[in-house]
XYZ file of C-alpha atoms in Angstrom:
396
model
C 44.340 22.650 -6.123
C 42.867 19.219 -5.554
C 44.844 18.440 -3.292
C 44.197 21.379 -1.224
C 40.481 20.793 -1.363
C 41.308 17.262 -0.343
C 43.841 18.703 2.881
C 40.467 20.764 3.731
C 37.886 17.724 3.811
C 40.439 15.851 5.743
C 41.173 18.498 8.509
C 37.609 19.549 8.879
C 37.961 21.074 12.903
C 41.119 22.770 11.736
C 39.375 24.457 9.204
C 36.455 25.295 11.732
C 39.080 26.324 14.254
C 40.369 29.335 11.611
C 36.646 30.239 10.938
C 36.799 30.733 14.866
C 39.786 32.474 15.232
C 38.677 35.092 12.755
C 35.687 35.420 14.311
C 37.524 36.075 17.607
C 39.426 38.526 16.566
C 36.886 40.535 14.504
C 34.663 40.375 17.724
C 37.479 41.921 19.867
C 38.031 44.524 17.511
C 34.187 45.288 18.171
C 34.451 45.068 22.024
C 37.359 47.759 21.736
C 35.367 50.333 19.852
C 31.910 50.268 21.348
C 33.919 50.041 24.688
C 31.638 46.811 26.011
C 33.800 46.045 29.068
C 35.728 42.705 30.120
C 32.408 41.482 30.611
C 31.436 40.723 26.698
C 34.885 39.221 26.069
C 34.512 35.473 27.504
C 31.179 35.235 25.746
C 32.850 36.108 22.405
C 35.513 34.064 23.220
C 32.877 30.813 23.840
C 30.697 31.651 20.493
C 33.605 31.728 18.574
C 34.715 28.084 20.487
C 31.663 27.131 19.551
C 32.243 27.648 15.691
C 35.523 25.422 16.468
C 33.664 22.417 18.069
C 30.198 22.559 16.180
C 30.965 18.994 14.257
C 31.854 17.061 16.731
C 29.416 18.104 19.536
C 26.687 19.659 17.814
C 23.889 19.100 20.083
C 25.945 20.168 23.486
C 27.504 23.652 21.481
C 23.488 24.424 20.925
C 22.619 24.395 23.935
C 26.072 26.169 24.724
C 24.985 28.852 22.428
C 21.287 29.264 24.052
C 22.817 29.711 27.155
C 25.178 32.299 25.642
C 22.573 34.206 24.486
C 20.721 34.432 27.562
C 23.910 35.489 28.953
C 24.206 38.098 26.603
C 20.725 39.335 26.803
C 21.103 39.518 30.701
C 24.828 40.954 30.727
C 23.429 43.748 28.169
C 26.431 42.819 25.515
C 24.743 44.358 22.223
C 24.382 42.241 19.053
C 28.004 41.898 17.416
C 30.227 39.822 14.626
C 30.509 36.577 17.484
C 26.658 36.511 17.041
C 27.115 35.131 13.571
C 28.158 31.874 15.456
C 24.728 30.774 16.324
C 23.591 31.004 12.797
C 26.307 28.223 11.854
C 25.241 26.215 14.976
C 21.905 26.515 13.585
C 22.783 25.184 10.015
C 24.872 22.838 11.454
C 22.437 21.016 13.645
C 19.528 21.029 11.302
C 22.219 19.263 8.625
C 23.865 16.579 10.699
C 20.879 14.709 11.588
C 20.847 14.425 14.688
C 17.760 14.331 17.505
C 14.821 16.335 15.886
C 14.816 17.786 19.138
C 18.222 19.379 18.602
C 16.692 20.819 14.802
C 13.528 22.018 16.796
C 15.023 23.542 19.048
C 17.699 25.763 17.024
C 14.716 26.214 14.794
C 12.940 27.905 17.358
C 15.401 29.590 18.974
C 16.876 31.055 16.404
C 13.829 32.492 15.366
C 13.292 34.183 19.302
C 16.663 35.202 18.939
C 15.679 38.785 16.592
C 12.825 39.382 18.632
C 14.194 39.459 22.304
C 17.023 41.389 20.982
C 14.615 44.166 19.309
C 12.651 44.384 22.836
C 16.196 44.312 25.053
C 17.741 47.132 22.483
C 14.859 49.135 20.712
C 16.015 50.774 17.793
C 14.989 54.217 17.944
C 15.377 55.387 14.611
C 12.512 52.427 13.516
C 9.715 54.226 14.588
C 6.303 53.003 16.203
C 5.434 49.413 17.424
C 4.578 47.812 13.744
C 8.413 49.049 12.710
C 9.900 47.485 15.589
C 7.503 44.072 14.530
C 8.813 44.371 10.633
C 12.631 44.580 11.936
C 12.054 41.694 14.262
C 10.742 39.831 11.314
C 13.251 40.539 8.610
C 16.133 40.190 11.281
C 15.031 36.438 11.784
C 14.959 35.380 8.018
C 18.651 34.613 8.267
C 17.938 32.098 10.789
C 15.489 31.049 9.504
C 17.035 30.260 6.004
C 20.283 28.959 7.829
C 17.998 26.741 9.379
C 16.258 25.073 5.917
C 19.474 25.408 4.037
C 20.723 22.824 6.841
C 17.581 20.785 7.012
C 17.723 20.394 2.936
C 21.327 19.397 2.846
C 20.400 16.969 5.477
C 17.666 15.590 3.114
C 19.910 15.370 0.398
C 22.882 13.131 2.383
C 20.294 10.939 3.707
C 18.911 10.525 0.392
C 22.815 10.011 -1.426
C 22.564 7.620 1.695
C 19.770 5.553 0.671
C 20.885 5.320 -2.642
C 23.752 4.053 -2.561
C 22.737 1.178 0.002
C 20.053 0.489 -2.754
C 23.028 -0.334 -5.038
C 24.846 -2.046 -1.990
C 22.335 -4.080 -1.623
C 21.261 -4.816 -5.386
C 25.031 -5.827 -6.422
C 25.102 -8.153 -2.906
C 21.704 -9.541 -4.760
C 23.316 -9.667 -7.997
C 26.097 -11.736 -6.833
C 23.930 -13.930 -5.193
C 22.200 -14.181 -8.027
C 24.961 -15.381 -9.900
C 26.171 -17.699 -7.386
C 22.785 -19.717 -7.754
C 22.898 -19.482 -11.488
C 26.107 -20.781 -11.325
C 25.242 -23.664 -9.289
C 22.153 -24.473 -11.243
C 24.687 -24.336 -14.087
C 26.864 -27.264 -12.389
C 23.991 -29.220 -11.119
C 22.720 -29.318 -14.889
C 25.859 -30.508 -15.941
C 26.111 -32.999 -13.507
C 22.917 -34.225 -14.934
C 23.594 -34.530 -18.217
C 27.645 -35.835 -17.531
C 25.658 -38.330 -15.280
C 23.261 -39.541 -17.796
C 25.567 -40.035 -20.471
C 28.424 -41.698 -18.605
C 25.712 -43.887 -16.643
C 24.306 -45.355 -20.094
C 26.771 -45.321 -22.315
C 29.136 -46.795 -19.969
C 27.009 -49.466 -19.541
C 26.201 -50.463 -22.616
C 29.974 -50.671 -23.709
C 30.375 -52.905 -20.237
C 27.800 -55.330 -21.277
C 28.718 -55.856 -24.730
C 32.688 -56.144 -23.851
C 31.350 -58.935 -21.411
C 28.939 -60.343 -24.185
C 31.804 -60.148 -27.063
C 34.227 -61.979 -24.147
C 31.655 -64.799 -23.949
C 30.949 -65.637 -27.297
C 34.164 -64.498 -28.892
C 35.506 -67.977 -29.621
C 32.170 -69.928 -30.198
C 30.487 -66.770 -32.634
C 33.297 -64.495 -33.782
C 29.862 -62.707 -35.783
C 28.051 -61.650 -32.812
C 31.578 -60.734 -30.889
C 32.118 -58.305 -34.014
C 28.987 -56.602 -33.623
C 29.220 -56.536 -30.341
C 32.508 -54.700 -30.686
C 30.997 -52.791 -33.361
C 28.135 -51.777 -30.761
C 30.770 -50.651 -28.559
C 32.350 -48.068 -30.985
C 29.440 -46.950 -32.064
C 28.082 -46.082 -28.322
C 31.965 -44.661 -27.453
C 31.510 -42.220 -30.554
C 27.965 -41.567 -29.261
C 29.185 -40.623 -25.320
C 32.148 -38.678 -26.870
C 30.239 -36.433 -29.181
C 27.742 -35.348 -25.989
C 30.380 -35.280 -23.965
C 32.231 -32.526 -26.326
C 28.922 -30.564 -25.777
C 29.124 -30.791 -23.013
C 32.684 -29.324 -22.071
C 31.791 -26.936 -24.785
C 29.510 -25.106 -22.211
C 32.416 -25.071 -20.005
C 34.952 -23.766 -22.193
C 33.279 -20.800 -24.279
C 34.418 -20.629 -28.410
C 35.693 -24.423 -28.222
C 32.584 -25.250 -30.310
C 33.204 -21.981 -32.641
C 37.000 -22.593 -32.823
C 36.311 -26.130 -34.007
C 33.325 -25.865 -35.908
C 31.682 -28.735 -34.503
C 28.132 -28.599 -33.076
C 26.510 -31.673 -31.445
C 22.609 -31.390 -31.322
C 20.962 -32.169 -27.666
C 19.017 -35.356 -27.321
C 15.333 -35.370 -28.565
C 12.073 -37.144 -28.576
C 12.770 -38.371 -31.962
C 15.938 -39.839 -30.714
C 14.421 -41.695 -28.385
C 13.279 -44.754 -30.929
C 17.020 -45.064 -31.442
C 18.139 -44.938 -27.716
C 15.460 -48.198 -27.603
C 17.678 -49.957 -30.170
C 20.554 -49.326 -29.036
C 19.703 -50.624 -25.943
C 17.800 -54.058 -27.730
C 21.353 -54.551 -28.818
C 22.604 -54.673 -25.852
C 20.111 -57.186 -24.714
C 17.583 -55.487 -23.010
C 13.994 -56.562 -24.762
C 12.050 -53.396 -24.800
C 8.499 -52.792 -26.412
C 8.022 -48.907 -27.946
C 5.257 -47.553 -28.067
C 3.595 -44.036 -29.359
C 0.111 -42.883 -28.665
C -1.601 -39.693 -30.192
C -0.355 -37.622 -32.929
C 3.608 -36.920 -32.427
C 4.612 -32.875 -32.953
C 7.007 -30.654 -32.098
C 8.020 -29.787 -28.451
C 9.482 -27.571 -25.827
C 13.482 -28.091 -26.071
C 13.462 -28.562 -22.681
C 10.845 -31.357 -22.696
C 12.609 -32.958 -25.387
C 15.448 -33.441 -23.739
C 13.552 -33.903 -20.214
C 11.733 -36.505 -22.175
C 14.606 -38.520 -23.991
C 16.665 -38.871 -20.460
C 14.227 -40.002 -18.324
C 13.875 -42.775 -21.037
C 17.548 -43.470 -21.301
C 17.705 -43.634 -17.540
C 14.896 -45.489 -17.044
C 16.385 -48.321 -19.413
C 20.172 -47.688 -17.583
C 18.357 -48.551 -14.483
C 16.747 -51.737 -15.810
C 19.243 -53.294 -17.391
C 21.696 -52.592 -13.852
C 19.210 -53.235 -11.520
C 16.656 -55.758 -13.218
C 18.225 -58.932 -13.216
C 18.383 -61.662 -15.629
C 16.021 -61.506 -18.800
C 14.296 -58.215 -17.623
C 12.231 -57.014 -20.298
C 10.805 -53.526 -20.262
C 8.843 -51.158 -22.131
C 8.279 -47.190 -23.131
C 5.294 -45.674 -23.669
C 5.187 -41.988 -25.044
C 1.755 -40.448 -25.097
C 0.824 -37.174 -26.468
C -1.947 -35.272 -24.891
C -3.602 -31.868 -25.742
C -1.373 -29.913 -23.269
C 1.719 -31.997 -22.730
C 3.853 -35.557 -22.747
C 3.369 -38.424 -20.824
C 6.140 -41.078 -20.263
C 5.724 -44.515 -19.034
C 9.055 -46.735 -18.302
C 8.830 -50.443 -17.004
C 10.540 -53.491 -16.238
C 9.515 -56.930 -15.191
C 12.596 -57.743 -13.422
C 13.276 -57.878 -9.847
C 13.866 -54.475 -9.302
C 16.200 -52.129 -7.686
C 16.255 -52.010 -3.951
C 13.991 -50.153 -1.439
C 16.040 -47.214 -1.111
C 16.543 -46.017 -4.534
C 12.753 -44.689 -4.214
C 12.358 -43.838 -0.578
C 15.278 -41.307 -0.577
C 14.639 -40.235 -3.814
C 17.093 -42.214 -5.928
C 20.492 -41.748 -3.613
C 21.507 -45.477 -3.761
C 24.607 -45.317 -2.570
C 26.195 -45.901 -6.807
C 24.326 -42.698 -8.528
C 21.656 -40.229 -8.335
C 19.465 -41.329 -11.239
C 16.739 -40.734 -9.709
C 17.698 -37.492 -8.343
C 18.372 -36.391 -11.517
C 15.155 -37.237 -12.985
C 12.925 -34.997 -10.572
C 15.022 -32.343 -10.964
C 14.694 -32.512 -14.826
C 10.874 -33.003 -14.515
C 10.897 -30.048 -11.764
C 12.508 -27.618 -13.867
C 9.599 -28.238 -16.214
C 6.996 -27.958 -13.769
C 6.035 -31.877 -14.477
C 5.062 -34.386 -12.308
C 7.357 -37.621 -11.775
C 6.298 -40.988 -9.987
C 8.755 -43.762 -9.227
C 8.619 -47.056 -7.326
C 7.835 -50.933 -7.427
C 5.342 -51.887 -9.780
C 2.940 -54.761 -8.606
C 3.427 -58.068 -9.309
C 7.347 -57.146 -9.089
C 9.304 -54.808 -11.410
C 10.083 -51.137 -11.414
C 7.843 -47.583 -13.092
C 8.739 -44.603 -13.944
C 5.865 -42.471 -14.953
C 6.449 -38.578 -15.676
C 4.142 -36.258 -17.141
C 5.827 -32.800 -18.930
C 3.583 -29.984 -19.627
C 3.842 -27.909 -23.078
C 4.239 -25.183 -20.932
C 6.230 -24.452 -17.836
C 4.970 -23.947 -14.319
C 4.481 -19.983 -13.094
């Protein structure tokens, strides 16, 4: 049966053209009993075409039919079956949604159509003047409801229409959506797979060089040196594993192994760890320490760590830099410098693209997604500063 009802939806003239044919032949059944004459036989023949063609040329079959109907009115070819034709023209217009001219128009002439035939043939049997008015009146109804019945389902498919390019439209924002997430995803990543990589890296690489130097004269300070170097490989490795653990959902369940992300309070031991790598750095904390945002914290701890990666790379010989952390009433200031020489020009004036990283970069977008405030550049009387400030609470 489905597939039936699926044969008629796809064949929808063919299914209009046996409406028309049984329309045509009830109509010439009618002809042969009242006796009309030839006459009445091509207009039942072109009301019942227009049954046939009324979805694919609505508006010109409506106007087809109007002139049919004066036709008829003029000819003197009574009211018969073929008449039902203009009350499908009239549904069909008002429901396609076309012009409103077209739905006007079969609107109103569908409602002249009762009255002009009541004054062409006067029913006798009615009565007086008020009798003929009521017939006239109840007569048009049909049109008119064939009219309102199309006009509603019209209504209804534009409003089917609407929704569903609402939900077009809000899964083609969804996936954009998703697209961004997933590239704010990545870029975070990069971030963090930049900061440890950058530092860590580069404390192993100057304590390999350090232990290479003094490994025959002080085989002491080559150990810890080497010592050093584990200890910062084991460090990288374990964020690292976090890391990919975002990546690849249920490694960290599977394995049982969570690694914490960076805080403020680690940020006393990222200083020593770097004074062991021979960087002298002077900590400092002002106002009363207490607990933070998570994202501040970790905001907080690698602008620090970067801040030191780009001194020790970029400062020159016996650099020595400090770290300031002061908390205020409604967020966390940070203050990173360096005495040394400095890194070039451009790794402020484009933002921190120097050609070997994005450190910089990095750092603004941290601060941004924070809504904090970041200030970079040459410090005078030579040197570099880094100077963020991270509000408790993020930025409508």
């Amino acid at each position: 049966m489905q597939r039936f009802y699926d044969f008629l939806r796809g064949h929808p003239t063919g299914v209009d053209s046996f409406w028309a044919v049984l329309l045509f032949g009830l109509s010439l059944l009618w002809v042969v009993q009242e006796n009309q004459g030839v006459v009445a036989i091509p207009l039942v023949l072109l009301l019942s075409v227009s049954v046939a063609l009324r979805r694919r040329a609505s508006e010109k079959v409506l106007l087809l039919m109007l002139g049919l109907g004066l036709a008829q009115l003029a000819l003197d070819v009574r009211p018969n079956a073929a008449d039902f034709a203009m009350l499908v023209i009239i549904y069909t217009v008002a429901a396609q949604g076309g012009p409103r001219w077209a739905s006007r128009l079969a609107l109103i002439g569908g409602l002249l159509a009762a009255p002009l035939a009541q004054v062409r043939w006067p029913d006798e049997s009615v009565g007086g003047p008020m009798s003929q008015v009521g017939v006239a009146i109840v007569i048009s109804v049909p049109f008119a409801l064939a009219w309102v019945l199309g006009d509603s389902v019209r209504t209804r498919r534009a409003y089917f229409d609407q929704l569903e390019e609402r939900a077009t439209r809000l899964e083609k924002e969804r996936e954009a959506q998703a697209k961004v997430a997933v590239a704010a995803e990545r870029a975070r990543i990069a971030r963090e797979l930049h900061d440890v990589v950058a530092h860590n890296v580069s404390v192993m690489v100057v304590q390999a060089d350090g232990a290479a130097y003094v490994l025959d004269a002080a085989p002491d300070q080559a150990k810890q040196a080497l010592e050093t170097i584990s200890s910062t490989g084991r460090q990288a490795l374990a964020e690292m594993r976090r890391l990919l653990g975002v990546l690849r959902t249920g490694d960290a369940k599977e394995s049982g192994e969570y690694v914490p992300q960076p805080d403020v309070g680690q940020i006393e031991e990222l200083v020593e760890n770097v004074r062991g790598a021979g960087l002298t750095v002077d900590f400092r904390i002002e106002g009363t320490p207490r607990p933070l945002p998570s994202g501040v914290e970790l905001t907080a701890y690698r602008i620090v760590q970067e801040a030191l990666t780009n001194s020790r790379k970029h400062g020159g010989p016996d650099v020595g830099a400090s770290v300031r952390l002061v908390y205020f009433d409604d967020g966390l200031g940070l203050l990173v410098e360096d005495d040394g020489r400095g890194a070039a020009h451009e790794m402020y004036e484009d933002g921190g693209a120097d050609g070997r990283g994005h450190g910089l970069i990095g750092m603004r977008e941290r601060v941004g997604m924070v809504g904090g405030t970041l200030d970079a550049g040459p410090r005078p009387g030579g040197g570099f500063r880094i100077s963020a400030l991270l509000p408790l609470k993020p930025a409508h």
